[in-house]
Amino acid sequence: MKAVVLHEYGGPDKLKYEDWDDPHGGDGQILIRVTAAGINPIDWKIRSGAMKAFMPLELPAILGYDYSGVVYSVGKGVEGYAEGDKVFGRAGKTYAEFLLADLTGLSKLPKGLDHIQAAALPVVLNTGEQLIVQAGKVQAGQTVIITGALGSVGRTAVWVAKKLGAHVIAGVRSSQKKAAEELGADALLALDSRQEMDSLGLVEVVADTIGGSVGDALMAKVKPGGTFASVVGPPQMPTFTPP
């Protein structure tokens, strides 16, 4: 098969389109012919070597985590899928013509969703759900602020938090507030408005997708015993200097 292969850490020029051994599915596995593969921030971080201390690669390697495609073959013991099914999901080594699907991250392609759109969803959906459920530990009745609410991860986080029964405040720029009305949040917060930020009360959870000065400012809005969850790293709290 053909695949996009990384031979050494570096920029996009280190990715080479070349021949690679075909994967072979066994019992309990599904072999997928890839139609589209998604690209995410984690991909360039791994490619560049920025993540090698936490996620080292055995080079050469095929990158990629999400995809859409068509079931090519189904191993013994696999139920619910058949050759020719259109699917999408999260797996490893998705920059290739074929891959072995991770059954826990596999789903059939919904009607009306094309392959390119589908390949952009799995990592985004997983990240938004993890931000709210695993990191934020959001519970029904809690108030949660979600920054970058119009972004892909932010939209997912808003949906998940609402489904859990939380009171959701969608954080966006002032110029985005009209567009953010479609999210279905309980309230909107202009993150670039000093007045709105200052008037904001304390909340149980901040789910941050932006970081920087926004994350720093909202850290002070978390109730004692509350949670600050982030997909971009911890906020930089100011250091106290005694007088």
Short mmCIF file of the C-alpha atoms (twelve columns), coordinates in Angstrom:
data_MODEL
# 
_entry.id   MODEL 
# 
loop_
_atom_site.group_PDB 
_atom_site.id 
_atom_site.type_symbol 
_atom_site.label_atom_id 
_atom_site.label_alt_id 
_atom_site.label_comp_id 
_atom_site.label_asym_id 
_atom_site.label_seq_id 
_atom_site.Cartn_x 
_atom_site.Cartn_y 
_atom_site.Cartn_z 
_atom_site.pdbx_PDB_model_num 
ATOM 1   C CA . MET A 1   0.000   0.000   0.000  1 
ATOM 2   C CA . LYS A 2   0.946   3.676   -0.127 1 
ATOM 3   C CA . ALA A 3   1.417   5.643   3.075  1 
ATOM 4   C CA . VAL A 4   2.755   8.967   4.337  1 
ATOM 5   C CA . VAL A 5   5.809   7.991   6.383  1 
ATOM 6   C CA . LEU A 6   7.930   9.941   8.864  1 
ATOM 7   C CA . HIS A 7   11.622  8.946   8.886  1 
ATOM 8   C CA . GLU A 8   12.920  11.628  11.255 1 
ATOM 9   C CA . TYR A 9   11.494  14.335  13.488 1 
ATOM 10  C CA . GLY A 10  11.061  17.736  11.860 1 
ATOM 11  C CA . GLY A 11  8.826   19.795  9.595  1 
ATOM 12  C CA . PRO A 12  6.284   18.651  6.989  1 
ATOM 13  C CA . ASP A 13  9.136   18.037  4.550  1 
ATOM 14  C CA . LYS A 14  10.092  15.002  6.657  1 
ATOM 15  C CA . LEU A 15  6.873   13.243  5.617  1 
ATOM 16  C CA . LYS A 16  7.342   10.999  2.567  1 
ATOM 17  C CA . TYR A 17  4.706   9.381   0.376  1 
ATOM 18  C CA . GLU A 18  5.990   5.851   -0.257 1 
ATOM 19  C CA . ASP A 19  5.332   2.120   -0.252 1 
ATOM 20  C CA . TRP A 20  4.621   0.351   3.048  1 
ATOM 21  C CA . ASP A 21  3.680   -3.198  3.976  1 
ATOM 22  C CA . ASP A 22  -0.046  -3.904  3.955  1 
ATOM 23  C CA . PRO A 23  -1.593  -4.538  7.392  1 
ATOM 24  C CA . HIS A 24  -3.287  -7.918  7.781  1 
ATOM 25  C CA . GLY A 25  -6.368  -8.242  9.957  1 
ATOM 26  C CA . GLY A 26  -6.812  -11.247 12.222 1 
ATOM 27  C CA . ASP A 27  -9.600  -12.584 14.394 1 
ATOM 28  C CA . GLY A 28  -11.558 -9.804  16.061 1 
ATOM 29  C CA . GLN A 29  -10.143 -7.122  13.764 1 
ATOM 30  C CA . ILE A 30  -11.464 -4.998  10.912 1 
ATOM 31  C CA . LEU A 31  -9.337  -3.883  7.976  1 
ATOM 32  C CA . ILE A 32  -10.318 -0.487  6.594  1 
ATOM 33  C CA . ARG A 33  -9.551  1.075   3.218  1 
ATOM 34  C CA . VAL A 34  -8.996  4.712   4.149  1 
ATOM 35  C CA . THR A 35  -10.905 7.399   2.270  1 
ATOM 36  C CA . ALA A 36  -9.852  10.461  4.301  1 
ATOM 37  C CA . ALA A 37  -7.579  11.107  7.282  1 
ATOM 38  C CA . GLY A 38  -7.823  13.963  9.766  1 
ATOM 39  C CA . ILE A 39  -4.955  16.230  10.822 1 
ATOM 40  C CA . ASN A 40  -4.811  17.589  14.361 1 
ATOM 41  C CA . PRO A 41  -2.428  19.636  16.525 1 
ATOM 42  C CA . ILE A 42  -1.209  16.405  18.156 1 
ATOM 43  C CA . ASP A 43  0.015   15.226  14.737 1 
ATOM 44  C CA . TRP A 44  2.434   18.106  14.158 1 
ATOM 45  C CA . LYS A 45  3.536   18.012  17.777 1 
ATOM 46  C CA . ILE A 46  4.479   14.350  17.414 1 
ATOM 47  C CA . ARG A 47  6.004   14.875  13.957 1 
ATOM 48  C CA . SER A 48  8.192   17.749  15.117 1 
ATOM 49  C CA . GLY A 49  9.505   15.879  18.141 1 
ATOM 50  C CA . ALA A 50  7.842   18.207  20.641 1 
ATOM 51  C CA . MET A 51  6.067   15.210  22.226 1 
ATOM 52  C CA . LYS A 52  8.865   12.640  22.040 1 
ATOM 53  C CA . ALA A 53  9.467   12.710  25.794 1 
ATOM 54  C CA . PHE A 54  5.847   11.570  26.328 1 
ATOM 55  C CA . MET A 55  4.973   9.824   23.045 1 
ATOM 56  C CA . PRO A 56  8.219   8.585   21.456 1 
ATOM 57  C CA . LEU A 57  8.087   7.093   17.966 1 
ATOM 58  C CA . GLU A 58  9.852   4.067   16.588 1 
ATOM 59  C CA . LEU A 59  10.955  5.556   13.252 1 
ATOM 60  C CA . PRO A 60  10.070  5.201   10.458 1 
ATOM 61  C CA . ALA A 61  6.437   5.587   11.458 1 
ATOM 62  C CA . ILE A 62  2.991   6.330   10.059 1 
ATOM 63  C CA . LEU A 63  1.165   9.118   11.880 1 
ATOM 64  C CA . GLY A 64  -2.522  10.024  12.149 1 
ATOM 65  C CA . TYR A 65  -5.336  9.303   14.596 1 
ATOM 66  C CA . ASP A 66  -8.674  9.774   12.859 1 
ATOM 67  C CA . TYR A 67  -10.117 8.653   9.558  1 
ATOM 68  C CA . SER A 68  -13.088 7.653   7.473  1 
ATOM 69  C CA . GLY A 69  -13.215 4.777   5.022  1 
ATOM 70  C CA . VAL A 70  -14.826 1.547   3.890  1 
ATOM 71  C CA . VAL A 71  -14.626 -1.874  5.554  1 
ATOM 72  C CA . TYR A 72  -12.329 -4.034  3.425  1 
ATOM 73  C CA . SER A 73  -12.447 -7.248  5.471  1 
ATOM 74  C CA . VAL A 74  -13.853 -8.458  8.786  1 
ATOM 75  C CA . GLY A 75  -12.119 -10.984 11.050 1 
ATOM 76  C CA . LYS A 76  -13.772 -13.813 12.938 1 
ATOM 77  C CA . GLY A 77  -15.730 -12.743 15.981 1 
ATOM 78  C CA . VAL A 78  -16.519 -9.237  14.766 1 
ATOM 79  C CA . GLU A 79  -20.216 -8.409  14.836 1 
ATOM 80  C CA . GLY A 80  -22.152 -5.457  13.461 1 
ATOM 81  C CA . TYR A 81  -19.842 -4.678  10.536 1 
ATOM 82  C CA . ALA A 82  -19.538 -6.135  7.052  1 
ATOM 83  C CA . GLU A 83  -17.413 -5.643  3.965  1 
ATOM 84  C CA . GLY A 84  -18.435 -2.449  2.183  1 
ATOM 85  C CA . ASP A 85  -19.738 -0.600  5.258  1 
ATOM 86  C CA . LYS A 86  -18.848 3.099   5.321  1 
ATOM 87  C CA . VAL A 87  -17.233 3.917   8.654  1 
ATOM 88  C CA . PHE A 88  -15.240 6.504   10.575 1 
ATOM 89  C CA . GLY A 89  -13.335 6.466   13.815 1 
ATOM 90  C CA . ARG A 90  -10.164 6.899   15.797 1 
ATOM 91  C CA . ALA A 91  -7.196  4.583   15.350 1 
ATOM 92  C CA . GLY A 92  -3.465  4.734   14.762 1 
ATOM 93  C CA . LYS A 93  -1.444  5.018   11.544 1 
ATOM 94  C CA . THR A 94  -4.258  6.636   9.582  1 
ATOM 95  C CA . TYR A 95  -2.008  8.338   6.971  1 
ATOM 96  C CA . ALA A 96  -2.212  5.217   4.809  1 
ATOM 97  C CA . GLU A 97  -4.346  3.373   2.271  1 
ATOM 98  C CA . PHE A 98  -5.273  0.687   4.800  1 
ATOM 99  C CA . LEU A 99  -5.446  0.456   8.593  1 
ATOM 100 C CA . LEU A 100 -6.563  -1.901  11.316 1 
ATOM 101 C CA . ALA A 101 -9.508  -0.294  13.063 1 
ATOM 102 C CA . ASP A 102 -9.750  0.169   16.802 1 
ATOM 103 C CA . LEU A 103 -13.188 -1.315  17.454 1 
ATOM 104 C CA . THR A 104 -13.752 0.847   20.532 1 
ATOM 105 C CA . GLY A 105 -13.401 3.968   18.373 1 
ATOM 106 C CA . LEU A 106 -15.296 2.791   15.286 1 
ATOM 107 C CA . SER A 107 -18.746 3.803   14.060 1 
ATOM 108 C CA . LYS A 108 -20.772 3.577   10.888 1 
ATOM 109 C CA . LEU A 109 -20.942 6.750   8.832  1 
ATOM 110 C CA . PRO A 110 -24.257 8.556   9.487  1 
ATOM 111 C CA . LYS A 111 -26.385 9.452   6.488  1 
ATOM 112 C CA . GLY A 112 -25.688 12.975  5.273  1 
ATOM 113 C CA . LEU A 113 -22.111 13.043  6.597  1 
ATOM 114 C CA . ASP A 114 -19.459 12.779  3.893  1 
ATOM 115 C CA . HIS A 115 -16.074 11.119  4.333  1 
ATOM 116 C CA . ILE A 116 -14.043 14.328  4.541  1 
ATOM 117 C CA . GLN A 117 -16.271 15.805  7.239  1 
ATOM 118 C CA . ALA A 118 -16.292 12.525  9.142  1 
ATOM 119 C CA . ALA A 119 -12.497 12.257  9.174  1 
ATOM 120 C CA . ALA A 120 -12.287 15.616  10.947 1 
ATOM 121 C CA . LEU A 121 -14.479 14.526  13.882 1 
ATOM 122 C CA . PRO A 122 -13.103 11.675  16.035 1 
ATOM 123 C CA . VAL A 123 -10.197 13.375  17.840 1 
ATOM 124 C CA . VAL A 124 -12.193 16.597  18.235 1 
ATOM 125 C CA . LEU A 125 -15.202 14.763  19.692 1 
ATOM 126 C CA . ASN A 126 -13.028 12.675  22.021 1 
ATOM 127 C CA . THR A 127 -11.149 15.748  23.251 1 
ATOM 128 C CA . GLY A 128 -14.302 17.752  23.969 1 
ATOM 129 C CA . GLU A 129 -15.879 14.846  25.829 1 
ATOM 130 C CA . GLN A 130 -12.718 14.160  27.839 1 
ATOM 131 C CA . LEU A 131 -12.404 17.843  28.767 1 
ATOM 132 C CA . ILE A 132 -15.867 17.837  30.351 1 
ATOM 133 C CA . VAL A 133 -16.219 14.294  31.697 1 
ATOM 134 C CA . GLN A 134 -12.717 13.158  32.620 1 
ATOM 135 C CA . ALA A 135 -10.886 16.404  33.346 1 
ATOM 136 C CA . GLY A 136 -13.727 18.691  34.412 1 
ATOM 137 C CA . LYS A 137 -15.779 15.966  36.107 1 
ATOM 138 C CA . VAL A 138 -18.833 18.100  35.411 1 
ATOM 139 C CA . GLN A 139 -22.012 17.181  37.277 1 
ATOM 140 C CA . ALA A 140 -25.663 18.101  36.784 1 
ATOM 141 C CA . GLY A 141 -26.491 21.484  38.285 1 
ATOM 142 C CA . GLN A 142 -22.924 22.784  38.242 1 
ATOM 143 C CA . THR A 143 -21.980 25.970  36.411 1 
ATOM 144 C CA . VAL A 144 -19.213 25.515  33.846 1 
ATOM 145 C CA . ILE A 145 -17.462 28.098  31.668 1 
ATOM 146 C CA . ILE A 146 -16.218 26.772  28.317 1 
ATOM 147 C CA . THR A 147 -13.733 29.006  26.533 1 
ATOM 148 C CA . GLY A 148 -13.343 28.957  22.771 1 
ATOM 149 C CA . ALA A 149 -16.909 27.700  22.644 1 
ATOM 150 C CA . LEU A 150 -17.213 28.242  18.879 1 
ATOM 151 C CA . GLY A 151 -14.186 26.073  18.160 1 
ATOM 152 C CA . SER A 152 -14.575 22.389  17.336 1 
ATOM 153 C CA . VAL A 153 -13.506 21.131  20.775 1 
ATOM 154 C CA . GLY A 154 -15.453 23.931  22.461 1 
ATOM 155 C CA . ARG A 155 -18.679 23.112  20.613 1 
ATOM 156 C CA . THR A 156 -18.361 19.482  21.626 1 
ATOM 157 C CA . ALA A 157 -17.707 20.481  25.230 1 
ATOM 158 C CA . VAL A 158 -20.805 22.689  25.283 1 
ATOM 159 C CA . TRP A 159 -22.968 19.865  23.952 1 
ATOM 160 C CA . VAL A 160 -21.598 17.301  26.428 1 
ATOM 161 C CA . ALA A 161 -21.914 19.640  29.427 1 
ATOM 162 C CA . LYS A 162 -25.509 20.511  28.506 1 
ATOM 163 C CA . LYS A 163 -26.363 16.842  28.093 1 
ATOM 164 C CA . LEU A 164 -25.011 16.213  31.610 1 
ATOM 165 C CA . GLY A 165 -27.370 18.869  32.966 1 
ATOM 166 C CA . ALA A 166 -24.844 21.601  33.718 1 
ATOM 167 C CA . HIS A 167 -25.463 25.350  33.520 1 
ATOM 168 C CA . VAL A 168 -23.176 26.275  30.622 1 
ATOM 169 C CA . ILE A 169 -21.557 29.660  30.016 1 
ATOM 170 C CA . ALA A 170 -20.039 29.827  26.529 1 
ATOM 171 C CA . GLY A 171 -16.921 31.995  26.416 1 
ATOM 172 C CA . VAL A 172 -16.252 33.726  23.080 1 
ATOM 173 C CA . ARG A 173 -15.020 37.062  21.731 1 
ATOM 174 C CA . SER A 174 -17.441 40.005  21.771 1 
ATOM 175 C CA . SER A 175 -17.700 39.881  17.978 1 
ATOM 176 C CA . GLN A 176 -18.746 36.200  18.158 1 
ATOM 177 C CA . LYS A 177 -21.628 36.487  20.604 1 
ATOM 178 C CA . LYS A 178 -24.312 36.580  17.912 1 
ATOM 179 C CA . ALA A 179 -22.932 33.457  16.252 1 
ATOM 180 C CA . ALA A 180 -22.595 31.749  19.642 1 
ATOM 181 C CA . GLU A 181 -26.345 31.961  20.240 1 
ATOM 182 C CA . GLU A 182 -26.722 28.853  18.095 1 
ATOM 183 C CA . LEU A 183 -24.759 26.772  20.621 1 
ATOM 184 C CA . GLY A 184 -27.664 26.507  23.023 1 
ATOM 185 C CA . ALA A 185 -25.619 27.566  26.057 1 
ATOM 186 C CA . ASP A 186 -27.392 29.044  29.055 1 
ATOM 187 C CA . ALA A 187 -25.343 32.254  28.931 1 
ATOM 188 C CA . LEU A 188 -22.621 33.909  26.871 1 
ATOM 189 C CA . LEU A 189 -19.443 35.560  28.154 1 
ATOM 190 C CA . ALA A 190 -17.297 37.980  26.133 1 
ATOM 191 C CA . LEU A 191 -13.783 36.904  27.071 1 
ATOM 192 C CA . ASP A 192 -12.309 40.129  25.685 1 
ATOM 193 C CA . SER A 193 -14.613 42.357  27.762 1 
ATOM 194 C CA . ARG A 194 -13.019 43.495  31.013 1 
ATOM 195 C CA . GLN A 195 -16.451 44.515  32.326 1 
ATOM 196 C CA . GLU A 196 -18.015 41.098  31.689 1 
ATOM 197 C CA . MET A 197 -15.003 39.252  33.083 1 
ATOM 198 C CA . ASP A 198 -14.944 41.386  36.226 1 
ATOM 199 C CA . SER A 199 -18.680 40.923  36.836 1 
ATOM 200 C CA . LEU A 200 -18.486 37.139  36.470 1 
ATOM 201 C CA . GLY A 201 -19.144 35.214  39.679 1 
ATOM 202 C CA . LEU A 202 -17.405 32.067  40.868 1 
ATOM 203 C CA . VAL A 203 -18.114 28.756  39.097 1 
ATOM 204 C CA . GLU A 204 -17.543 25.096  39.830 1 
ATOM 205 C CA . VAL A 205 -15.689 24.316  36.578 1 
ATOM 206 C CA . VAL A 206 -13.692 26.155  33.938 1 
ATOM 207 C CA . ALA A 207 -13.109 24.107  30.767 1 
ATOM 208 C CA . ASP A 208 -10.435 25.988  28.840 1 
ATOM 209 C CA . THR A 209 -9.472  25.536  25.186 1 
ATOM 210 C CA . ILE A 210 -7.571  28.829  24.790 1 
ATOM 211 C CA . GLY A 211 -5.007  29.247  27.559 1 
ATOM 212 C CA . GLY A 212 -2.796  32.321  27.860 1 
ATOM 213 C CA . SER A 213 -4.201  35.391  29.605 1 
ATOM 214 C CA . VAL A 214 -7.766  34.041  29.330 1 
ATOM 215 C CA . GLY A 215 -6.868  30.914  31.259 1 
ATOM 216 C CA . ASP A 216 -4.948  32.963  33.813 1 
ATOM 217 C CA . ALA A 217 -7.912  35.272  34.410 1 
ATOM 218 C CA . LEU A 218 -10.479 32.493  34.714 1 
ATOM 219 C CA . MET A 219 -8.415  30.519  37.203 1 
ATOM 220 C CA . ALA A 220 -9.435  33.142  39.766 1 
ATOM 221 C CA . LYS A 221 -13.105 32.466  38.974 1 
ATOM 222 C CA . VAL A 222 -13.049 28.845  40.169 1 
ATOM 223 C CA . LYS A 223 -14.767 28.196  43.481 1 
ATOM 224 C CA . PRO A 224 -12.713 26.626  46.291 1 
ATOM 225 C CA . GLY A 225 -12.774 22.898  45.613 1 
ATOM 226 C CA . GLY A 226 -13.726 23.512  41.969 1 
ATOM 227 C CA . THR A 227 -11.909 22.380  38.838 1 
ATOM 228 C CA . PHE A 228 -9.863  24.112  36.159 1 
ATOM 229 C CA . ALA A 229 -9.578  21.770  33.164 1 
ATOM 230 C CA . SER A 230 -7.587  22.592  30.038 1 
ATOM 231 C CA . VAL A 231 -6.556  21.113  26.703 1 
ATOM 232 C CA . VAL A 232 -3.651  23.582  26.339 1 
ATOM 233 C CA . GLY A 233 -1.809  23.258  29.651 1 
ATOM 234 C CA . PRO A 234 -2.004  24.798  33.120 1 
ATOM 235 C CA . PRO A 235 -2.505  28.542  33.598 1 
ATOM 236 C CA . GLN A 236 0.432   30.680  34.683 1 
ATOM 237 C CA . MET A 237 -0.643  31.990  38.047 1 
ATOM 238 C CA . PRO A 238 1.088   35.178  39.176 1 
ATOM 239 C CA . THR A 239 3.819   34.706  41.761 1 
ATOM 240 C CA . PHE A 240 3.186   36.453  45.058 1 
ATOM 241 C CA . THR A 241 5.938   38.863  46.040 1 
ATOM 242 C CA . PRO A 242 5.792   39.952  49.676 1 
ATOM 243 C CA . PRO A 243 5.926   43.718  50.283 1 
# 
